[in-house]
Coordinates of C-alpha atoms in Angstrom, one line a residue:
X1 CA 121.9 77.3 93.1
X2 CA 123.0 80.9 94.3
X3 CA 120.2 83.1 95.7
X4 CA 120.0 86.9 94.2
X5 CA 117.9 89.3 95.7
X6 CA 117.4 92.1 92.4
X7 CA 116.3 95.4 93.8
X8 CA 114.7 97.5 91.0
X9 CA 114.5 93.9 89.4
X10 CA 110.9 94.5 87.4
X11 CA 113.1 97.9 86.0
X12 CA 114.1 98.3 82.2
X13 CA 118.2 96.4 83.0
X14 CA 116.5 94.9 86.1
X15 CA 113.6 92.9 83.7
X16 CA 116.6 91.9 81.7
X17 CA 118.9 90.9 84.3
X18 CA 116.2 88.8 85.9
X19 CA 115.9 86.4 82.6
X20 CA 119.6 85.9 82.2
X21 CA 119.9 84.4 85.4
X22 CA 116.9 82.7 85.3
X23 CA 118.4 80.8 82.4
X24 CA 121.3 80.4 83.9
X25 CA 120.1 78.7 87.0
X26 CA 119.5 81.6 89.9
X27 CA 117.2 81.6 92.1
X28 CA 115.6 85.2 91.8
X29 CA 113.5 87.5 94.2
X30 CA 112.7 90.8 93.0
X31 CA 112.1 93.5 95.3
X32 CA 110.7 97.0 93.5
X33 CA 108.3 99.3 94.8
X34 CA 107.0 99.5 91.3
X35 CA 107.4 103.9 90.8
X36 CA 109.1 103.4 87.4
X37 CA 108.3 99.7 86.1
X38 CA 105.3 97.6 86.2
X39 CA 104.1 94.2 87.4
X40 CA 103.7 92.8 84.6
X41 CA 106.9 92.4 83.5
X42 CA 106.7 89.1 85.6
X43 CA 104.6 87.4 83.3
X44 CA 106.9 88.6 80.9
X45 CA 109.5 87.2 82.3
X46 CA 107.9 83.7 82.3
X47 CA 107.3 83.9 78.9
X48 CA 110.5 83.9 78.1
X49 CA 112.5 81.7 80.9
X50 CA 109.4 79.6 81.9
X51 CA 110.5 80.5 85.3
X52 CA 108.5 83.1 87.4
X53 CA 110.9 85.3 89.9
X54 CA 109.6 85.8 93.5
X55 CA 108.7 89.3 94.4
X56 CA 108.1 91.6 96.8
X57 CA 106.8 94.7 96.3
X58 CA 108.3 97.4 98.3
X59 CA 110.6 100.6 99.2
X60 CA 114.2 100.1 100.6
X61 CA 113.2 102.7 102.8
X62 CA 110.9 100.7 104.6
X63 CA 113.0 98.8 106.9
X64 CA 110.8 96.3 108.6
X65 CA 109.8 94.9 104.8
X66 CA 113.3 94.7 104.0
X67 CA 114.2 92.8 107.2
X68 CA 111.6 90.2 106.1
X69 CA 113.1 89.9 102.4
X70 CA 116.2 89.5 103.8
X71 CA 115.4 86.7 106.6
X72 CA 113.4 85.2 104.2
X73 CA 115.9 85.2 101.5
X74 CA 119.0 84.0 102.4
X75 CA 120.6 86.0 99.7
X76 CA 124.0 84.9 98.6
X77 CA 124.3 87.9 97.0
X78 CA 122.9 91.6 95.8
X79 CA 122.5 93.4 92.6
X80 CA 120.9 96.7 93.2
X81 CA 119.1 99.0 90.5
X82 CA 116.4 100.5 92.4
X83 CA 117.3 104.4 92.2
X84 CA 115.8 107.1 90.6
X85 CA 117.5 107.9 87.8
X86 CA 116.8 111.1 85.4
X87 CA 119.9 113.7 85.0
X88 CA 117.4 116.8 84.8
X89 CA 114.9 115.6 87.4
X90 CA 117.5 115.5 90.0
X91 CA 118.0 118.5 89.1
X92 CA 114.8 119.8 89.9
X93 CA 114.2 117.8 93.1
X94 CA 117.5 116.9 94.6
X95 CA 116.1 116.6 98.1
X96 CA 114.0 113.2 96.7
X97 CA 116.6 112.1 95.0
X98 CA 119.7 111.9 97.7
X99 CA 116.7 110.2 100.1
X100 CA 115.7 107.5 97.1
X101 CA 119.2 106.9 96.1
X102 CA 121.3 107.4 99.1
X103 CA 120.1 107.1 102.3
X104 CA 117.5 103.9 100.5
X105 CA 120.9 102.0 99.7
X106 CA 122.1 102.6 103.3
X107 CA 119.3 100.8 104.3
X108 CA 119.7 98.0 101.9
X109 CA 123.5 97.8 102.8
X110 CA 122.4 97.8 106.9
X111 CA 120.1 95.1 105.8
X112 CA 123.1 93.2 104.4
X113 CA 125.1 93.5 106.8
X114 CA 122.7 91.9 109.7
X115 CA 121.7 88.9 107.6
X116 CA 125.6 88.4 106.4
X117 CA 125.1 88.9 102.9
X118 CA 128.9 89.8 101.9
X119 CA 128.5 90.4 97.8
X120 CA 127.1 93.4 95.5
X121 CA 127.1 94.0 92.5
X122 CA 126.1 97.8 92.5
X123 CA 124.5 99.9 89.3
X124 CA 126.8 102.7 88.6
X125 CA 127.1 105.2 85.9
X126 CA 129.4 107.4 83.8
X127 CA 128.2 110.3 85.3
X128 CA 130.5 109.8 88.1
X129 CA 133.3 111.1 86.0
X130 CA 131.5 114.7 85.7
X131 CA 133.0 117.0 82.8
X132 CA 136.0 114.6 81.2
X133 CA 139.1 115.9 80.9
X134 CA 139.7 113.5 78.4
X135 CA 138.4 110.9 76.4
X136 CA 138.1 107.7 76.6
X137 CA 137.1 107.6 80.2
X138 CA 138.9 104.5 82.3
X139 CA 138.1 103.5 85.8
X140 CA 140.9 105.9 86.7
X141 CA 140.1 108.7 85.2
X142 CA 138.7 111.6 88.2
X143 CA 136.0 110.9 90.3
X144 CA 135.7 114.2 91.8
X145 CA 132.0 116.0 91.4
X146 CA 129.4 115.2 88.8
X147 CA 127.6 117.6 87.0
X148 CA 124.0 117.1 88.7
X149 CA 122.6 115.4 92.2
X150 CA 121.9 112.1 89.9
X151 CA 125.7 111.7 89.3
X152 CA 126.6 112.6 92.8
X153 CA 124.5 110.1 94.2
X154 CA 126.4 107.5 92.2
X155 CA 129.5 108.6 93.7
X156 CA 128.1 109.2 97.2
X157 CA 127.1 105.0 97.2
X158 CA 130.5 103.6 95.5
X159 CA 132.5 105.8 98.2
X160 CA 129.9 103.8 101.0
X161 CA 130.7 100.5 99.6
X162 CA 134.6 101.2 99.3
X163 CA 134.2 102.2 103.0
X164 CA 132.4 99.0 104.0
X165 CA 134.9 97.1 102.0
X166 CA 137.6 98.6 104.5
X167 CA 135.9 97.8 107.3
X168 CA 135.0 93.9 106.1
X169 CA 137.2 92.3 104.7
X170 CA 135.1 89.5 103.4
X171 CA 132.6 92.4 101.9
X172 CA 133.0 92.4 98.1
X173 CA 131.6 95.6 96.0
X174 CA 131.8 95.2 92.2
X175 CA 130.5 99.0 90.9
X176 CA 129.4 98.7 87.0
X177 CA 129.5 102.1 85.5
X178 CA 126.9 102.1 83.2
X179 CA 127.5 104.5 79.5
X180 CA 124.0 104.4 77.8
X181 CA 121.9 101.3 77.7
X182 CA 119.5 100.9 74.4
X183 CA 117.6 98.0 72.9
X184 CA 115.5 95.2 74.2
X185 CA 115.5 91.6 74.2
X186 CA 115.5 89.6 71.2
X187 CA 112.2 88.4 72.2
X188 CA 110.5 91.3 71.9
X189 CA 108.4 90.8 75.2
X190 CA 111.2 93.4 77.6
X191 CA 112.5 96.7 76.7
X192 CA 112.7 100.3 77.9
X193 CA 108.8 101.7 77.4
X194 CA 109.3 104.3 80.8
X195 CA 106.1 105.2 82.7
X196 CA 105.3 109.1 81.8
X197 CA 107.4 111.2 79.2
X198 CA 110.3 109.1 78.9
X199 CA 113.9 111.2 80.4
X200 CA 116.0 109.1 77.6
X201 CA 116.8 109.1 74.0
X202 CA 116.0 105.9 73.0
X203 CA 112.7 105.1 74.4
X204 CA 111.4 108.8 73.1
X205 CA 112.7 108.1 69.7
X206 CA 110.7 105.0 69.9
X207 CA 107.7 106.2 71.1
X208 CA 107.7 108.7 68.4
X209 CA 108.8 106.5 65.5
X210 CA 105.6 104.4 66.8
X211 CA 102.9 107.9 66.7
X212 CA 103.0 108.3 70.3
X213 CA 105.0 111.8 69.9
X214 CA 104.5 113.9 67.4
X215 CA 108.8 114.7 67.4
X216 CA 112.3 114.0 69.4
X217 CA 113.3 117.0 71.2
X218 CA 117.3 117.4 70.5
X219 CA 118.6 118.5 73.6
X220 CA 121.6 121.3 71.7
X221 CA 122.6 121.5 68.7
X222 CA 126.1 123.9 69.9
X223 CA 128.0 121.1 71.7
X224 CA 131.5 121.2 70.1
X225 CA 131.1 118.0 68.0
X226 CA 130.8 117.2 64.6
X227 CA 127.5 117.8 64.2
X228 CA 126.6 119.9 67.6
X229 CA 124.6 117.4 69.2
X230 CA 125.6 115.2 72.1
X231 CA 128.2 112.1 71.8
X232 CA 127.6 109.4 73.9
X233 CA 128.6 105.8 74.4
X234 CA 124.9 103.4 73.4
X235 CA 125.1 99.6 74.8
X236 CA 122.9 97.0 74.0
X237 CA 120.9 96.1 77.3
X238 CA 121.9 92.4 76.6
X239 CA 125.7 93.5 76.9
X240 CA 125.2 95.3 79.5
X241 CA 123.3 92.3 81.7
X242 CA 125.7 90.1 80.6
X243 CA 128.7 92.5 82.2
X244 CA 126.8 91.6 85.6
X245 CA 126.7 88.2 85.0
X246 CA 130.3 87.7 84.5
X247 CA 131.0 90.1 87.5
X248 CA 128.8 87.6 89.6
X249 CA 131.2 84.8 88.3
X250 CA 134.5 86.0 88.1
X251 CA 134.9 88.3 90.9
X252 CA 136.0 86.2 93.9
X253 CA 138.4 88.2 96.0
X254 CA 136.4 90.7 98.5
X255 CA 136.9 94.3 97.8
X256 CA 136.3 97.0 95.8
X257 CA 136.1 96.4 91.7
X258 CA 134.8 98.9 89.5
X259 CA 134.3 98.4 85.9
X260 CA 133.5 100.6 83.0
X261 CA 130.4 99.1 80.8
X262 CA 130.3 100.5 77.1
X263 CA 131.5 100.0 74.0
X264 CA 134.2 102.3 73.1
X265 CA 132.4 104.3 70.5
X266 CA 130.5 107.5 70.7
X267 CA 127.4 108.3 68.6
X268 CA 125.2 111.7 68.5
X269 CA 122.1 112.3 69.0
X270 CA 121.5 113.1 65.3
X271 CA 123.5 109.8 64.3
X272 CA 121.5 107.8 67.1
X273 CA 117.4 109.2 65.0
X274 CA 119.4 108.0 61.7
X275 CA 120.1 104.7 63.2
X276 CA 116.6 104.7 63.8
X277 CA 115.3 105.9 61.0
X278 CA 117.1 103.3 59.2
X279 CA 115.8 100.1 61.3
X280 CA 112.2 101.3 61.2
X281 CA 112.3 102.7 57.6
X282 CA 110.8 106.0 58.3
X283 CA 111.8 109.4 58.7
X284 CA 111.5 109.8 62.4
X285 CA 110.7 114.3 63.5
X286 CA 113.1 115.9 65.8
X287 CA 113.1 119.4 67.3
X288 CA 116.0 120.8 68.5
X289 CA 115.8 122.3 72.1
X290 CA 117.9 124.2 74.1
X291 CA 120.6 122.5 76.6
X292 CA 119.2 120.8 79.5
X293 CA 121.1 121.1 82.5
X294 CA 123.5 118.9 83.5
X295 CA 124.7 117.5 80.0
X296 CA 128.0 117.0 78.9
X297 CA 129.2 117.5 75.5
X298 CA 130.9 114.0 74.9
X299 CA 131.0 110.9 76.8
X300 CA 132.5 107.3 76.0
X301 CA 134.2 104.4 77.9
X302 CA 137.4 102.6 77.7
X303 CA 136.3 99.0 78.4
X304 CA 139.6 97.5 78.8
X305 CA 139.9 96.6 82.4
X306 CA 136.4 94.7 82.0
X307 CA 137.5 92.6 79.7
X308 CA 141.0 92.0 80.7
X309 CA 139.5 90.7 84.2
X310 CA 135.7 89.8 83.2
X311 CA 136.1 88.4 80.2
X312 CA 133.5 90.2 78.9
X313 CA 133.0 92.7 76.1
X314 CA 130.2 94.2 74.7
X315 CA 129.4 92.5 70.8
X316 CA 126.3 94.1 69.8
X317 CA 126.1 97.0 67.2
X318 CA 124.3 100.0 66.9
X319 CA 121.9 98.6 64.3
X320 CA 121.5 95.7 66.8
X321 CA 120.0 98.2 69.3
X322 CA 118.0 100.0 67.1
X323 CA 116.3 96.8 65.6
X324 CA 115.8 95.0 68.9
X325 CA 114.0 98.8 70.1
X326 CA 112.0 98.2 67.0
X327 CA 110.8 94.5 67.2
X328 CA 109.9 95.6 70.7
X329 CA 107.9 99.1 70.1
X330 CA 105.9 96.4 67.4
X331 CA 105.4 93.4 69.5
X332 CA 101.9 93.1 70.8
X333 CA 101.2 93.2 74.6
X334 CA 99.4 90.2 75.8

């Protein structure tokens, strides 16, 4: 049984995460210092494995913890969420962001590297490719600057990890660049319910489908697309977990491997509400607002490479997204 150490693992892809490889026989220790998620996602978690993860609560900036988790551990390998992660925040507070993101996932990877832990699995995202020159994006397409400190974080850690890679040559770095992740688990018990006004579509769509918000705010209705709002790649959560999974599996040469994680299809915002609108049978109130900073026009992955050396391909529809969101926003909490 391999030993994972899930940083950010009580998080909205972290929660997930943990129960597929629960059920597929990992031994699991989260380690989240709980700003974005909540404890009890654990129970949650049990619910639906009938295995309970260890965890430790705690900040990757807190070295001495992390030592302990670490000795303690004897991880045979990493995946690593915990970041902060909103495109306009980081915006607005870049300082806390390049200290969260970057300089916390230095000391994660010091950590590593005293207790020999040679494998990552590292969440990345499609705002490492900035403003596209073209569409689809592949792995190759430029990696040069992203459009907000969010993005550049992103890059700053995969360029850290190819670095390391160079300089061990058993080191292995798998980077999964995320497009947008949506839905929950067929279960109903996990999904994306942020702490606070939530910073993405899909949980603020729920939460106003549900009475929670009185209306979505449409961040520009001017993009040039067909109907002015925002194109973007949505991926089923489970998809998504199940990309990590098969990178934990497959990938056994040391390195640096990147993989995009999408679908291959864009949707608006507008066509994202009807989807909506359609699982919960309900006209669901938007607004449109102006452009927030930092937003691209159009973004959506080519997914070839993932499933040319993964295996792996994401199957789930849009509806599936939207109806999984739905059985989750109308599950009672226990």
């Amino acid at each position: 049984m391999k030993k994972i150490l899930l940083t950010g693992g009580c998080g909205y892809i972290g929660s997930h995460t943990c129960v597929e490889l629960l059920t597929s026989g990992y031994d699991v220790t989260i380690y989240d210092n709980l700003l974005n998620s909540d404890k009890s996602v654990l129970g949650k978690i049990k619910q639906i494995t009938g295995k309970t993860p260890k965890f430790m609560q705690g900040d990757l900036l807190d070295t001495v913890l992390l030592d302990k988790v670490f000795k303690d551990g004897k991880f045979d390998a990493v995946i690593h969420f915990a970041a902060l992660k909103a495109v306009g925040e980081s915006i607005e507070k870049p300082i806390e962001y390049y200290t969260n993101n970057v300089v916390g996932s230095l000391r994660l990877f010091e950590a590593m590297k005293k207790h020999g832990v040679k494998k990552i699995i590292y969440s990345s995202s499609a705002t490492v490719y900035g403003i596209p020159e073209k569409m689809p994006l592949t792995e190759d397409s430029p990696v040069t600057h992203a459009t907000n400190p969010y993005g550049e974080t992103k890059i700053m850690i995969e360029r850290i990890l190819m670095d390391i890679a160079v300089a061990d040559k058993d080191f292995t770095a798998v980077s999964l660049r995320y497009f947008n992740p949506v839905g929950a688990h067929e279960s109903g018990l996990i999904g994306d319910y942020p702490k606070g006004i939530p910073l993405n579509i899909a949980p603020y769509i729920m939460q106003t489908a549900i009475g929670v918000r009185p209306h979505v705010d449409v961040f520009g209705d001017d993009y040039p697309t067909p109907d002015g709002t925002g194109v973007r790649d949505y991926i089923h959560v489970v998809d998504l977990v199940l990309g990590h999974i098969a990178a934990l599996e497959k990938i056994k040469k040391p390195g640096t491997h990147i993989y995009n994680l999408g679908t291959g299809k864009g949707f608006s915002v507008l066509e994202l509400i009807k989807a909506f609108e359609k699982a919960y049978d309900k006209k669901i109130p938007y607004k449109v607002a102006k452009r927030r900073p930092g937003d691209i026009a159009v973004c959506y992955a080519n997914c070839d490479k993932a499933k040319k050396e993964l295996g792996w391909v994401a199957t789930r529809t849009i509806d599936d997204m939207c109806k999984s969101t739905v059985k989750f926003s109308l599950t009672p909490t226990p």
